[in-house]
Tab-separated table of C-alpha atoms in Angstrom:
chain	number	residue	atom	x	y	z
P	2	MET	CA	-15.353	-0.593	-7.732
P	3	VAL	CA	-13.719	2.290	-5.818
P	4	GLN	CA	-11.141	4.822	-6.934
P	5	ARG	CA	-8.260	5.234	-4.479
P	6	TYR	CA	-5.260	7.526	-4.637
P	7	CYS	CA	-1.990	6.808	-2.861
P	8	PHE	CA	0.671	9.531	-2.745
P	9	ALA	CA	4.189	8.704	-1.567
P	10	ASP	CA	7.235	10.681	-0.514
P	11	GLU	CA	10.437	10.054	1.403
P	12	ALA	CA	12.175	11.853	4.251
P	13	GLY	CA	15.823	11.648	5.116
P	14	ASN	CA	18.669	11.192	2.678
P	15	LEU	CA	20.487	8.260	1.139
P	16	ASP	CA	23.847	9.127	2.689
P	17	PHE	CA	25.116	6.239	4.773
P	18	ARG	CA	27.257	8.111	7.256
P	19	PRO	CA	27.055	8.584	11.035
P	20	PRO	CA	24.674	11.230	12.398
P	21	GLY	CA	26.360	14.603	12.816
P	22	THR	CA	27.929	14.448	9.356
P	23	GLY	CA	24.912	15.849	7.517
P	24	ALA	CA	23.276	12.458	7.046
P	25	SER	CA	19.895	11.571	8.522
P	26	ARG	CA	19.634	8.626	10.890
P	27	TYR	CA	16.441	7.350	9.271
P	28	PHE	CA	15.158	6.919	5.763
P	29	ILE	CA	11.370	7.153	5.864
P	30	ILE	CA	8.762	6.184	3.269
P	31	THR	CA	5.396	7.832	3.876
P	32	THR	CA	2.132	7.433	1.991
P	33	VAL	CA	-1.111	9.361	2.159
P	34	THR	CA	-4.156	7.470	0.869
P	35	VAL	CA	-7.388	9.268	-0.082
P	36	ASP	CA	-10.640	8.496	-1.867
P	37	ASP	CA	-10.614	11.891	-3.563
P	38	CYS	CA	-8.174	14.742	-3.967
P	39	ALA	CA	-10.167	17.479	-2.221
P	40	VAL	CA	-7.392	18.057	0.306
P	41	GLY	CA	-5.016	18.879	-2.539
P	42	HIS	CA	-7.469	21.349	-4.063
P	43	ALA	CA	-7.744	23.037	-0.667
P	44	LEU	CA	-3.969	23.514	-0.530
P	45	VAL	CA	-3.964	25.153	-3.954
P	46	ASP	CA	-6.635	27.572	-2.720
P	47	LEU	CA	-4.595	28.235	0.418
P	48	ARG	CA	-1.489	29.038	-1.581
P	49	ARG	CA	-3.407	31.622	-3.613
P	50	LYS	CA	-4.847	33.107	-0.427
P	51	LEU	CA	-1.442	33.360	1.229
P	52	ALA	CA	-0.007	34.992	-1.884
P	53	MET	CA	-2.807	37.573	-1.807
P	54	GLU	CA	-1.934	38.243	1.836
P	55	GLY	CA	1.701	38.826	0.922
P	56	ALA	CA	3.004	35.775	2.785
P	57	GLU	CA	6.293	34.128	1.881
P	58	VAL	CA	5.195	30.957	0.099
P	59	SER	CA	7.504	28.367	-1.484
P	60	GLN	CA	6.678	26.871	-4.859
P	61	PRO	CA	5.203	24.410	-4.097
P	62	PHE	CA	4.472	24.072	-0.369
P	63	HIS	CA	7.479	22.301	1.104
P	64	ALA	CA	7.565	21.745	4.848
P	65	ALA	CA	11.348	21.901	5.242
P	66	GLU	CA	11.531	25.253	3.448
P	67	ASP	CA	8.284	26.982	4.452
P	68	VAL	CA	8.378	29.502	7.292
P	69	GLN	CA	6.560	28.470	10.479
P	70	VAL	CA	3.579	30.757	9.943
P	71	VAL	CA	2.960	29.057	6.585
P	72	ARG	CA	3.377	25.606	8.119
P	73	ASP	CA	0.756	26.502	10.708
P	74	ARG	CA	-1.692	27.491	7.987
P	75	VAL	CA	-1.019	24.333	5.986
P	76	PHE	CA	-1.627	22.056	8.964
P	77	SER	CA	-4.814	23.999	9.753
P	78	CYS	CA	-5.917	23.469	6.148
P	79	LEU	CA	-5.321	19.713	6.431
P	80	ALA	CA	-7.267	19.376	9.683
P	81	PRO	CA	-10.842	19.028	8.284
P	82	PHE	CA	-9.946	16.355	5.739
P	83	SER	CA	-9.945	12.598	6.076
P	84	PHE	CA	-6.834	10.803	4.875
P	85	ARG	CA	-4.723	7.841	5.958
P	86	VAL	CA	-1.016	8.153	6.710
P	87	ASP	CA	1.372	5.196	6.798
P	88	ALA	CA	5.108	5.388	7.415
P	89	THR	CA	7.955	2.877	7.261
P	90	LEU	CA	11.247	3.803	8.906
P	91	LEU	CA	14.673	2.342	8.253
P	92	ASP	CA	17.516	3.043	10.676
P	93	LYS	CA	20.190	3.314	7.988
P	94	ALA	CA	23.127	2.210	10.128
P	95	LYS	CA	21.401	-1.183	10.519
P	96	ALA	CA	21.139	-1.736	6.760
P	97	GLN	CA	23.270	-4.624	5.570
P	98	PRO	CA	25.853	-3.534	2.971
P	99	GLN	CA	24.191	-5.430	0.118
P	100	THR	CA	20.961	-3.447	0.556
P	101	ARG	CA	22.716	-0.090	0.102
P	102	GLN	CA	25.072	-0.640	-2.810
P	103	HIS	CA	22.854	1.566	-4.972
P	104	ASP	CA	20.503	4.349	-3.900
P	105	TRP	CA	17.706	3.094	-6.137
P	106	TYR	CA	17.992	-0.432	-4.698
P	107	PHE	CA	17.750	0.767	-1.087
P	108	TYR	CA	14.769	2.926	-2.035
P	109	LYS	CA	13.123	-0.052	-3.726
P	110	PHE	CA	13.815	-2.238	-0.683
P	111	ALA	CA	12.185	0.318	1.638
P	112	TYR	CA	9.251	0.962	-0.666
P	113	PHE	CA	8.566	-2.739	-1.173
P	114	TYR	CA	8.249	-3.405	2.563
P	115	HIS	CA	6.092	-0.322	2.945
P	116	LEU	CA	3.586	-1.212	0.228
P	117	LYS	CA	3.650	-4.906	1.117
P	118	TYR	CA	2.144	-3.910	4.460
P	119	VAL	CA	-0.040	-1.013	3.343
P	120	ALA	CA	-1.603	-2.251	0.097
P	121	PRO	CA	-3.632	-5.168	1.573
P	122	ARG	CA	-4.966	-2.872	4.281
P	123	VAL	CA	-6.074	0.079	2.172
P	124	PHE	CA	-7.055	-1.473	-1.165
P	125	LYS	CA	-9.624	-4.118	-2.051
P	126	GLN	CA	-9.847	-6.450	-5.010
P	127	GLY	CA	-11.174	-4.590	-8.027
P	128	ASP	CA	-10.273	-1.098	-6.780
P	129	ASP	CA	-9.002	1.430	-9.296
P	130	VAL	CA	-5.751	2.659	-7.775
P	131	LEU	CA	-3.334	5.407	-8.749
P	132	VAL	CA	-0.014	5.335	-6.881
P	133	VAL	CA	1.989	8.554	-7.289
P	134	ASN	CA	5.528	8.936	-5.987
P	135	ALA	CA	7.382	12.212	-5.670
P	136	SER	CA	10.402	12.049	-7.965
P	137	LEU	CA	13.841	12.116	-6.384
P	138	GLY	CA	17.472	11.914	-7.358
P	139	THR	CA	19.282	13.488	-10.242
P	140	LYS	CA	17.932	13.372	-13.770
P	141	LYS	CA	20.330	10.508	-14.490
P	142	ASP	CA	18.962	8.457	-11.581
P	143	ARG	CA	15.253	9.052	-12.099
P	144	THR	CA	14.796	6.270	-14.625
P	145	ALA	CA	16.147	3.706	-12.154
P	146	PHE	CA	13.950	5.068	-9.350
P	147	SER	CA	10.894	5.148	-11.606
P	148	GLU	CA	11.433	1.563	-12.721
P	149	ALA	CA	11.887	0.508	-9.090
P	150	VAL	CA	8.563	2.119	-8.161
P	151	ALA	CA	6.736	0.482	-11.066
P	152	ASP	CA	8.130	-2.944	-10.155
P	153	VAL	CA	7.170	-2.622	-6.492
P	154	VAL	CA	3.627	-1.554	-7.348
P	155	THR	CA	3.317	-4.510	-9.719
P	156	GLN	CA	4.405	-6.920	-6.967
P	157	THR	CA	2.265	-5.490	-4.165
P	158	CYS	CA	-0.925	-4.398	-5.930
P	159	GLN	CA	-1.923	-7.637	-7.641
P	160	GLY	CA	-5.663	-7.985	-8.168
P	161	LEU	CA	-6.100	-4.221	-8.451
P	162	ASN	CA	-6.666	-2.017	-11.455
P	163	TYR	CA	-3.598	0.093	-10.778
P	164	ARG	CA	-1.401	2.679	-12.405
P	165	SER	CA	1.817	4.121	-11.016
P	166	ALA	CA	3.407	7.493	-11.679
P	167	PHE	CA	6.623	9.233	-10.667
P	168	TRP	CA	6.021	12.988	-10.707
P	169	PRO	CA	7.841	16.138	-9.560
P	170	SER	CA	6.446	17.285	-6.210
P	171	ALA	CA	5.380	20.607	-7.715
P	172	SER	CA	3.023	18.875	-10.125
P	173	ASP	CA	0.337	17.623	-7.714
P	174	PRO	CA	-0.836	19.285	-4.477
P	175	CYS	CA	-1.527	15.915	-2.864
P	176	LEU	CA	2.229	15.379	-2.970
P	177	TRP	CA	2.476	18.515	-0.801
P	178	VAL	CA	0.200	16.778	1.705
P	179	VAL	CA	2.441	13.724	1.982
P	180	ASP	CA	5.527	15.959	2.123
P	181	TYR	CA	4.119	17.704	5.196
P	182	CYS	CA	3.154	14.423	6.841
P	183	SER	CA	6.514	12.843	6.123
P	184	TRP	CA	8.336	15.909	7.483
P	185	ALA	CA	6.285	15.840	10.689
P	186	ILE	CA	7.094	12.153	11.240
P	187	GLN	CA	10.781	12.751	10.519
P	188	ARG	CA	10.930	15.617	13.053
P	189	LYS	CA	9.547	13.289	15.700
P	190	TRP	CA	12.060	10.508	15.053
P	191	GLU	CA	15.148	12.572	14.271
P	192	ARG	CA	14.718	15.414	16.779
P	193	GLY	CA	12.085	14.332	19.267
P	194	ASP	CA	9.951	17.266	18.078
P	195	HIS	CA	6.254	16.296	18.306
P	196	ARG	CA	4.744	19.712	17.534
P	197	SER	CA	3.675	18.998	13.957
P	198	TYR	CA	3.373	15.245	14.464
P	199	ASP	CA	0.648	15.759	17.063
P	200	LEU	CA	-1.416	17.682	14.497
P	201	ILE	CA	-1.677	14.595	12.264
P	202	ARG	CA	-1.402	11.891	14.921
P	203	ASP	CA	-5.019	10.776	14.477
P	204	ARG	CA	-4.456	10.179	10.731
P	205	ILE	CA	-1.412	7.928	11.209
P	206	ALA	CA	-2.553	4.334	10.752
P	207	SER	CA	0.903	2.732	10.871
P	208	GLU	CA	4.403	3.811	11.796
P	209	PHE	CA	6.746	0.857	11.482
P	210	ASN	CA	10.463	0.850	12.285
P	211	ILE	CA	11.388	-2.350	10.473
P	212	TRP	CA	14.762	-2.866	12.201
P	213	ALA	CA	13.672	-1.775	15.674
P	214	VAL	CA	14.753	-5.042	17.295
P	215	GLY	CA	18.051	-5.337	15.429
P	216	GLN	CA	21.218	-4.606	17.378
P	217	ARG	CA	24.013	-4.659	14.794
P	218	ARG	CA	25.054	-1.330	13.320
P	219	TYR	CA	27.332	-1.205	10.272
P	220	TYR	CA	28.744	2.277	10.879
């Protein structure tokens, strides 16, 4: 029996509008899977160290908001640790209208296809698994998102001793890890910027654009 931890976050927004209007092209689900949470403890130590040095540090680490010098230190901190990164990308303009009637439903759709692929490859029968998602949406929406996460985990983690949680990103440093990885993958796909992506390239086990072969765009 092995304990496994799977931390999930999303990149991109749930606005279904053409690029150039403030909406992302892709919605991306990313998970980081680890056997222990040492990498998270290291980030907590780094944050204290940076604060002692007088650096400008967000609370918590957040790749989109951190200044570049902090990002460099975070990626350097991640480098010695072993973890698995998986990402599922959805080109939003290719999403059929029925899949995007509600934000929570589109999120559930994306998350289901992500875990359906990842879970059999990272977990084994009898494993003790904790799946933690970074919370998103307004307070009103969080119940629907949380229930969607719990249902997906139930469907995709059968045969495992699993628990799921839906926590604010500030509450667990391993959610900072997946935030950084998700941001790096998003920069590659949205902007063609490989700088940060190349720093985690060897940890990325899968990067699946589920509608890559589709041609029809709905907006």
